[in-house]
Amino acid sequence: MHNIQKISNDLIYVGVSDRRLALFENVYPVPQGVSYNSYVLLDEKTALLDTADASVANQFFENLQAALGGRSLDYLIVNHMEPDHAALIPQLVAMYPEVEIIATAKAGQMMEQFFGRPMGRLTSVKEGDSLSLGRHQLTFTLAPMVHWPEVMMTYDSTDRVLFSADAFGTFGALGGNLYADEVDFEHQWLDEARRYYANIVGKYGVQVQNVLKKASALELKMVCPLHGPVWRQRIDWIVGKYDTWSRYEAEEQAVVVVYGSIYGHTESAAMRLATMLAERGVKDIKAYDASHTHVSTLVAECFRASHIVLASSTYNNGIFPPIETLLADLKAHAWQRRKVALIENGSWAPQSGKLMRAELEQMKDITLLGEMVSLKSALAPQQEAELETLAKAIVESLGK
Ligand code: FEO
């Protein structure tokens, strides 16, 4: 049975949510699922904006046929070629052989790469090119590296709707409510939106800034992303979040403690420090065991908070692997502009502190706070004072 939602008289949501997927991109856990958004515009001509993931093909095509109501499909607009949106293009072209595909030249190349042959009738578009469907006038704007190089966005200047590709998307399946203003986005979705942004697009802050500049010139009544709810209210709010994230600015003046601990001694010191911070009035401290928290969550938390405490055991003369993975991921996502305090541990030759510092020095605008606390096996009673000094340095830096 089809499951479509009417956004306006001539704009129909035909996307599908997936709650069975364990790992998005075979990397990121999606415990709340994910939606693959897709939209149909009905006008003198008909247009489909992006297809969907292969896993939801049956529901997607039922939705598409229901939305078209027996009409043929004139245009497929491909905003993004990642297979979670483009995998169904060959099937679509087989069903609608006359369809004209509108995409960037790079997207056209990718179609050949992915599908081993050109896809039907392809028209390549460039920045500022437009297409009239009748009443709806569409303009295409390039958004390279948000999240792939071929990405474009489509702006419907008739109804002031931006089809924003991956931008402004989030992890999380839709539960019937299509619009962000119909859910408690700030409390129930924002963490997943941040995790999606930081891990999927976070590396490309400069390119996101470029797109935000272009978007600021547009009047926006609605933003239709490829994942997650549609925005028709508080568009400035989510644009503001993207602005903060893509500038690599901290979203909150807050402390996140991440520890990698083998037998609990490093954890104990890290949590002692967290308690000292709390005793000095720091609120909403978040602490994570890196061995028990997916690195994508840790990356997102490091995008959220201004101050990060990293505590790591020494392991094989190196950094404890989960912390090493986090640092590699932060570097890969161009994480920057943060304050970091370090705790290391090592029973005979503590090395992790020096190595963590070396990783952090390769990132931009990372300020190390206070003196690193170096443990030998466990926090020695006389080292409480060192932790107190580190806590003081963090609190001062927070401006408390
Ligand atoms: Fe949702 Fe970059 O694809």
Short mmCIF file of C-alpha atoms and ligand atoms in Angstrom, two decimals:
data_model
loop_
_atom_site.label_atom_id
_atom_site.label_comp_id
_atom_site.label_asym_id
_atom_site.label_seq_id
_atom_site.Cartn_x
_atom_site.Cartn_y
_atom_site.Cartn_z
CA MET A 1 0.00 0.00 0.00
CA HIS A 2 1.31 3.43 -0.86
CA ASN A 3 2.09 5.90 1.89
CA ILE A 4 2.40 9.40 0.51
CA GLN A 5 1.87 12.80 2.10
CA LYS A 6 0.55 15.89 0.43
CA ILE A 7 2.71 18.92 1.22
CA SER A 8 0.75 21.25 -1.02
CA ASN A 9 -1.69 20.78 -3.89
CA ASP A 10 1.16 19.89 -6.21
CA LEU A 11 4.05 18.82 -3.97
CA ILE A 12 3.89 15.29 -2.61
CA TYR A 13 6.23 13.47 -0.25
CA VAL A 14 7.00 9.99 -1.61
CA GLY A 15 9.94 9.14 0.66
CA VAL A 16 10.28 6.01 2.77
CA SER A 17 11.65 5.39 6.27
CA ASP A 18 13.77 2.39 7.20
CA ARG A 19 13.92 1.09 10.78
CA ARG A 20 15.70 -2.15 9.90
CA LEU A 21 19.00 -0.65 8.85
CA ALA A 22 21.70 -1.24 11.47
CA LEU A 23 24.48 0.89 10.02
CA PHE A 24 23.99 3.88 7.73
CA GLU A 25 26.76 3.89 5.12
CA ASN A 26 27.71 0.60 6.82
CA VAL A 27 29.41 2.72 9.49
CA TYR A 28 26.95 4.75 11.58
CA PRO A 29 24.47 3.07 13.92
CA VAL A 30 20.96 4.37 13.34
CA PRO A 31 18.96 3.07 16.31
CA GLN A 32 16.08 5.36 15.38
CA GLY A 33 16.25 4.47 11.70
CA VAL A 34 16.59 6.80 8.77
CA SER A 35 14.31 8.30 6.14
CA TYR A 36 15.07 8.54 2.45
CA ASN A 37 13.15 11.59 1.33
CA SER A 38 11.86 12.04 -2.15
CA TYR A 39 9.37 14.50 -3.60
CA VAL A 40 7.05 14.70 -6.58
CA LEU A 41 5.98 17.97 -8.18
CA LEU A 42 2.78 17.84 -10.23
CA ASP A 43 2.44 20.63 -12.75
CA GLU A 44 1.96 20.84 -16.51
CA LYS A 45 5.03 18.61 -16.36
CA THR A 46 5.76 16.13 -13.58
CA ALA A 47 9.06 15.91 -11.73
CA LEU A 48 10.56 13.58 -9.17
CA LEU A 49 13.26 15.00 -6.93
CA ASP A 50 15.66 12.13 -6.18
CA THR A 51 14.90 8.44 -5.83
CA ALA A 52 15.70 6.40 -2.68
CA ASP A 53 17.78 3.59 -1.26
CA ALA A 54 17.51 0.15 -2.88
CA SER A 55 16.26 -1.32 0.42
CA VAL A 56 12.99 0.61 0.17
CA ALA A 57 12.38 0.11 -3.57
CA ASN A 58 8.96 -1.53 -3.33
CA GLN A 59 7.43 1.11 -1.08
CA PHE A 60 9.11 3.90 -3.01
CA PHE A 61 7.69 2.84 -6.39
CA GLU A 62 4.22 2.31 -4.91
CA ASN A 63 4.44 5.83 -3.51
CA LEU A 64 5.66 7.28 -6.79
CA GLN A 65 2.89 5.67 -8.81
CA ALA A 66 0.27 6.81 -6.32
CA ALA A 67 1.60 10.38 -6.41
CA LEU A 68 1.63 10.47 -10.21
CA GLY A 69 -1.92 9.10 -10.31
CA GLY A 70 -1.48 7.52 -13.73
CA ARG A 71 0.48 10.40 -15.25
CA SER A 72 3.88 9.78 -16.79
CA LEU A 73 7.08 11.15 -15.30
CA ASP A 74 8.63 13.96 -17.31
CA TYR A 75 11.68 14.79 -15.20
CA LEU A 76 13.90 13.14 -12.64
CA ILE A 77 15.97 15.76 -10.84
CA VAL A 78 19.06 14.19 -9.29
CA ASN A 79 20.35 16.42 -6.53
CA HIS A 80 22.73 13.81 -5.16
CA MET A 81 24.22 10.60 -6.54
CA GLU A 82 24.99 8.78 -3.28
CA PRO A 83 23.22 5.42 -3.58
CA ASP A 84 20.93 6.09 -0.61
CA HIS A 85 19.15 8.46 -3.03
CA ALA A 86 20.24 7.32 -6.46
CA ALA A 87 20.23 3.51 -6.36
CA LEU A 88 16.80 3.30 -7.97
CA ILE A 89 17.58 5.40 -11.04
CA PRO A 90 18.03 2.38 -13.38
CA GLN A 91 14.69 0.91 -12.28
CA LEU A 92 13.02 4.28 -12.63
CA VAL A 93 14.39 4.76 -16.14
CA ALA A 94 13.20 1.26 -17.06
CA MET A 95 9.69 2.17 -15.86
CA TYR A 96 9.66 5.63 -17.45
CA PRO A 97 11.97 5.39 -20.50
CA GLU A 98 10.98 8.86 -21.70
CA VAL A 99 11.99 10.56 -18.46
CA GLU A 100 14.50 13.40 -18.81
CA ILE A 101 17.16 13.34 -16.12
CA ILE A 102 18.32 16.71 -14.84
CA ALA A 103 21.64 16.59 -13.01
CA THR A 104 25.10 18.12 -12.91
CA ALA A 105 27.70 16.85 -15.38
CA LYS A 106 29.53 15.22 -12.47
CA ALA A 107 26.36 13.40 -11.47
CA GLY A 108 26.05 12.17 -15.05
CA GLN A 109 29.56 10.76 -14.87
CA MET A 110 28.73 9.05 -11.60
CA MET A 111 25.66 7.44 -13.16
CA GLU A 112 27.91 5.79 -15.70
CA GLN A 113 30.35 4.76 -12.98
CA PHE A 114 27.68 3.28 -10.72
CA PHE A 115 25.43 1.74 -13.34
CA GLY A 116 27.97 0.89 -16.05
CA ARG A 117 26.09 2.78 -18.74
CA PRO A 118 24.54 6.20 -19.37
CA MET A 119 21.08 6.64 -17.92
CA GLY A 120 18.42 7.59 -20.46
CA ARG A 121 18.00 11.17 -21.57
CA LEU A 122 20.33 13.28 -19.50
CA THR A 123 20.45 17.06 -19.41
CA SER A 124 23.40 18.52 -17.53
CA VAL A 125 22.77 21.70 -15.61
CA LYS A 126 25.09 24.34 -14.21
CA GLU A 127 24.84 26.94 -11.48
CA GLY A 128 21.79 29.13 -12.03
CA ASP A 129 20.20 27.05 -14.78
CA SER A 130 16.45 26.81 -14.58
CA LEU A 131 13.58 24.60 -15.60
CA SER A 132 9.92 25.45 -15.93
CA LEU A 133 7.36 22.79 -15.06
CA GLY A 134 4.50 25.15 -15.88
CA ARG A 135 3.58 27.09 -12.74
CA HIS A 136 6.71 25.99 -10.90
CA GLN A 137 10.00 27.60 -11.87
CA LEU A 138 12.99 25.60 -10.65
CA THR A 139 16.54 26.93 -10.38
CA PHE A 140 19.57 24.77 -9.74
CA THR A 141 22.40 25.81 -7.47
CA LEU A 142 25.57 23.81 -7.01
CA ALA A 143 26.53 22.57 -3.55
CA PRO A 144 29.82 20.71 -4.11
CA MET A 145 31.00 18.60 -1.18
CA VAL A 146 27.74 18.96 0.71
CA HIS A 147 28.20 16.04 0.78
CA TRP A 148 29.72 14.82 -2.52
CA PRO A 149 31.21 16.88 -5.38
CA GLU A 150 28.25 16.46 -7.76
CA VAL A 151 25.62 17.76 -5.32
CA MET A 152 23.18 20.45 -6.32
CA MET A 153 20.13 21.94 -4.68
CA THR A 154 16.89 22.81 -6.43
CA TYR A 155 14.96 25.96 -5.59
CA ASP A 156 11.31 26.29 -6.50
CA SER A 157 10.99 30.07 -6.74
CA THR A 158 7.22 29.83 -7.27
CA ASP A 159 6.51 28.38 -3.83
CA ARG A 160 9.87 29.33 -2.21
CA VAL A 161 10.82 25.72 -1.50
CA LEU A 162 14.45 24.61 -1.32
CA PHE A 163 15.21 20.96 -2.02
CA SER A 164 18.44 20.96 -0.07
CA ALA A 165 19.93 17.50 -0.74
CA ASP A 166 21.74 16.16 2.35
CA ALA A 167 21.94 19.59 3.98
CA PHE A 168 19.57 20.14 6.92
CA GLY A 169 18.97 16.40 7.10
CA THR A 170 19.16 14.16 10.13
CA PHE A 171 19.29 10.51 11.12
CA GLY A 172 15.96 9.18 12.35
CA ALA A 173 12.99 7.57 10.64
CA LEU A 174 9.84 9.66 10.24
CA GLY A 175 7.04 8.51 12.51
CA GLY A 176 4.13 9.85 10.50
CA ASN A 177 4.90 13.49 11.25
CA LEU A 178 6.57 14.95 8.19
CA TYR A 179 7.39 18.40 9.55
CA ALA A 180 10.02 19.43 12.08
CA ASP A 181 7.43 21.63 13.81
CA GLU A 182 5.26 18.57 14.48
CA VAL A 183 7.93 16.90 16.61
CA ASP A 184 10.02 18.04 19.57
CA PHE A 185 13.00 18.53 17.31
CA GLU A 186 15.15 20.40 19.80
CA HIS A 187 14.91 17.70 22.46
CA GLN A 188 14.27 14.52 20.48
CA TRP A 189 16.02 15.07 17.15
CA LEU A 190 18.79 17.63 17.55
CA ASP A 191 21.39 15.18 18.88
CA GLU A 192 20.86 12.94 15.86
CA ALA A 193 20.86 15.95 13.51
CA ARG A 194 24.20 17.01 14.97
CA ARG A 195 25.59 13.47 14.75
CA TYR A 196 24.45 13.34 11.12
CA TYR A 197 25.98 16.73 10.33
CA ALA A 198 29.28 16.20 12.14
CA ASN A 199 29.94 12.78 10.68
CA ILE A 200 28.48 13.10 7.19
CA VAL A 201 29.16 16.72 6.28
CA GLY A 202 31.37 17.95 9.13
CA LYS A 203 34.59 17.77 7.14
CA TYR A 204 33.25 20.30 4.63
CA GLY A 205 32.59 23.36 6.78
CA VAL A 206 33.91 25.78 4.16
CA GLN A 207 31.64 24.35 1.48
CA VAL A 208 28.65 24.42 3.85
CA GLN A 209 29.38 28.08 4.55
CA ASN A 210 29.34 28.73 0.78
CA VAL A 211 25.95 27.10 0.46
CA LEU A 212 24.59 29.01 3.46
CA LYS A 213 25.64 32.25 1.77
CA LYS A 214 23.73 31.25 -1.36
CA ALA A 215 20.72 30.17 0.70
CA SER A 216 20.68 33.48 2.57
CA ALA A 217 19.84 35.20 -0.73
CA LEU A 218 16.72 33.06 -1.14
CA GLU A 219 13.35 33.54 0.44
CA LEU A 220 12.62 30.22 2.10
CA LYS A 221 9.13 29.07 3.02
CA MET A 222 10.11 25.43 3.16
CA VAL A 223 13.27 23.33 3.18
CA CYS A 224 12.96 19.74 1.97
CA PRO A 225 16.07 17.71 2.82
CA LEU A 226 16.89 14.17 1.74
CA HIS A 227 16.72 12.83 5.30
CA GLY A 228 14.52 13.66 8.27
CA PRO A 229 11.70 16.14 8.74
CA VAL A 230 10.74 18.94 6.37
CA TRP A 231 11.26 22.49 7.62
CA ARG A 232 8.42 25.02 7.25
CA GLN A 233 8.86 26.88 10.56
CA ARG A 234 11.96 28.05 12.42
CA ILE A 235 14.04 27.63 9.27
CA ASP A 236 16.41 30.28 10.65
CA TRP A 237 16.98 28.07 13.70
CA ILE A 238 18.25 25.04 11.78
CA VAL A 239 20.18 27.29 9.39
CA GLY A 240 21.77 28.84 12.50
CA LYS A 241 22.80 25.41 13.75
CA TYR A 242 24.41 24.67 10.41
CA ASP A 243 26.17 28.01 10.53
CA THR A 244 27.61 27.25 14.00
CA TRP A 245 28.62 23.70 13.10
CA SER A 246 30.21 24.65 9.79
CA ARG A 247 32.24 27.41 11.43
CA TYR A 248 33.44 24.74 13.89
CA GLU A 249 32.21 26.93 16.71
CA ALA A 250 31.09 25.27 19.92
CA GLU A 251 27.33 25.10 20.15
CA GLU A 252 27.49 25.19 23.95
CA GLN A 253 29.98 26.32 26.56
CA ALA A 254 30.12 22.86 28.08
CA VAL A 255 32.48 20.09 29.16
CA VAL A 256 32.59 16.64 27.63
CA VAL A 257 34.81 14.03 29.29
CA VAL A 258 35.87 11.09 27.14
CA TYR A 259 38.00 8.37 28.66
CA GLY A 260 39.64 5.20 27.38
CA SER A 261 40.28 2.97 30.34
CA ILE A 262 41.36 -0.67 30.54
CA TYR A 263 40.78 -1.63 34.18
CA GLY A 264 39.00 1.50 35.38
CA HIS A 265 41.86 3.54 36.85
CA THR A 266 41.92 6.10 34.02
CA GLU A 267 38.14 6.25 34.23
CA SER A 268 38.35 6.87 37.96
CA ALA A 269 40.72 9.82 37.52
CA ALA A 270 38.61 11.27 34.70
CA MET A 271 35.48 11.03 36.80
CA ARG A 272 37.25 12.53 39.82
CA LEU A 273 38.04 15.52 37.58
CA ALA A 274 34.40 15.67 36.44
CA THR A 275 33.28 15.78 40.09
CA MET A 276 35.77 18.56 40.83
CA LEU A 277 34.31 20.52 37.91
CA ALA A 278 30.79 19.98 39.22
CA GLU A 279 31.89 21.14 42.68
CA ARG A 280 33.09 24.33 41.03
CA GLY A 281 29.67 24.94 39.49
CA VAL A 282 30.07 23.42 36.03
CA LYS A 283 26.70 22.09 34.91
CA ASP A 284 25.62 19.57 32.30
CA ILE A 285 28.95 17.76 32.17
CA LYS A 286 28.74 14.73 29.89
CA ALA A 287 31.10 11.78 30.38
CA TYR A 288 31.65 8.92 27.94
CA ASP A 289 33.52 5.65 28.02
CA ALA A 290 35.05 5.57 24.53
CA SER A 291 34.94 1.76 24.55
CA HIS A 292 31.17 1.80 24.98
CA THR A 293 30.10 4.76 22.88
CA HIS A 294 30.11 4.79 19.11
CA VAL A 295 32.75 7.14 17.81
CA SER A 296 30.15 9.01 15.73
CA THR A 297 28.43 10.05 18.97
CA LEU A 298 31.76 11.17 20.43
CA VAL A 299 32.54 13.21 17.30
CA ALA A 300 29.12 14.86 17.53
CA GLU A 301 29.65 15.67 21.21
CA CYS A 302 33.03 17.19 20.38
CA PHE A 303 31.24 19.39 17.81
CA ARG A 304 28.69 20.43 20.48
CA ALA A 305 30.90 21.28 23.43
CA SER A 306 33.55 23.93 23.88
CA HIS A 307 35.75 22.00 26.34
CA ILE A 308 36.85 18.40 26.00
CA VAL A 309 38.72 16.28 28.53
CA LEU A 310 40.53 13.35 26.95
CA ALA A 311 41.84 10.65 29.28
CA SER A 312 43.65 7.67 27.84
CA SER A 313 45.55 4.67 29.02
CA THR A 314 48.76 3.82 27.22
CA TYR A 315 48.31 0.69 25.14
CA ASN A 316 51.01 -1.05 23.07
CA ASN A 317 53.09 2.03 23.70
CA GLY A 318 50.41 4.12 22.02
CA ILE A 319 47.03 5.72 22.66
CA PHE A 320 44.25 3.39 23.85
CA PRO A 321 42.59 2.38 20.53
CA PRO A 322 39.08 3.85 21.05
CA ILE A 323 40.61 7.25 21.91
CA GLU A 324 43.03 6.93 19.01
CA THR A 325 40.05 6.27 16.71
CA LEU A 326 38.25 9.31 18.07
CA LEU A 327 41.26 11.54 17.44
CA ALA A 328 41.66 10.18 13.91
CA ASP A 329 37.97 10.83 13.24
CA LEU A 330 38.10 14.34 14.67
CA LYS A 331 41.09 15.10 12.47
CA ALA A 332 39.31 13.62 9.43
CA HIS A 333 36.30 15.85 10.14
CA ALA A 334 38.44 18.99 10.39
CA TRP A 335 37.40 19.48 14.02
CA GLN A 336 38.93 22.64 15.41
CA ARG A 337 38.57 25.70 17.69
CA ARG A 338 38.28 23.88 21.00
CA LYS A 339 39.87 23.73 24.45
CA VAL A 340 41.21 20.35 25.50
CA ALA A 341 42.57 19.00 28.80
CA LEU A 342 44.52 15.76 28.94
CA ILE A 343 45.00 12.90 31.37
CA GLU A 344 47.30 10.02 30.51
CA ASN A 345 48.00 6.74 32.22
CA GLY A 346 50.71 4.11 31.88
CA SER A 347 52.01 1.65 34.44
CA TRP A 348 55.62 1.68 33.29
CA ALA A 349 56.00 4.13 30.39
CA PRO A 350 53.07 6.57 29.99
CA GLN A 351 53.00 7.65 26.34
CA SER A 352 49.40 8.38 25.52
CA GLY A 353 49.51 12.03 26.63
CA LYS A 354 52.42 12.94 24.42
CA LEU A 355 50.82 11.11 21.50
CA MET A 356 47.38 12.68 22.04
CA ARG A 357 49.02 16.10 22.13
CA ALA A 358 50.83 15.34 18.86
CA GLU A 359 47.48 14.45 17.22
CA LEU A 360 45.80 17.57 18.57
CA GLU A 361 48.66 19.76 17.34
CA GLN A 362 47.79 18.70 13.81
CA MET A 363 44.31 20.20 14.22
CA LYS A 364 43.46 23.87 13.91
CA ASP A 365 43.04 26.19 16.91
CA ILE A 366 43.13 23.56 19.62
CA THR A 367 44.19 25.05 22.96
CA LEU A 368 45.55 22.68 25.58
CA LEU A 369 44.43 23.67 29.05
CA GLY A 370 46.58 23.50 32.19
CA GLU A 371 49.14 20.81 32.85
CA MET A 372 48.44 17.30 31.64
CA VAL A 373 47.97 14.90 34.56
CA SER A 374 50.12 11.82 34.14
CA LEU A 375 49.11 8.72 36.10
CA LYS A 376 51.22 5.72 36.89
CA SER A 377 48.62 2.91 37.08
CA ALA A 378 46.19 4.93 39.18
CA LEU A 379 45.66 8.38 40.60
CA ALA A 380 48.08 8.69 43.52
CA PRO A 381 46.73 10.52 46.59
CA GLN A 382 49.25 13.33 46.14
CA GLN A 383 47.98 13.86 42.57
CA GLU A 384 44.57 15.12 43.73
CA ALA A 385 46.14 18.57 43.76
CA GLU A 386 47.19 18.21 40.11
CA LEU A 387 43.64 17.31 39.15
CA GLU A 388 42.36 20.28 41.19
CA THR A 389 44.71 22.56 39.27
CA LEU A 390 43.47 21.13 35.98
CA ALA A 391 39.86 21.56 37.08
CA LYS A 392 40.61 25.18 37.96
CA ALA A 393 42.14 25.81 34.54
CA ILE A 394 39.04 24.38 32.81
CA VAL A 395 36.67 26.42 34.98
CA GLU A 396 38.63 29.61 34.34
CA SER A 397 38.59 28.93 30.62
CA LEU A 398 34.83 28.43 30.75
CA GLY A 399 34.63 31.93 32.22
CA LYS A 400 32.97 30.77 35.44
FE1 FEO B 1 22.03 10.88 2.08
FE2 FEO B 1 25.13 11.84 0.94
O1 FEO B 1 23.53 10.88 0.96
#
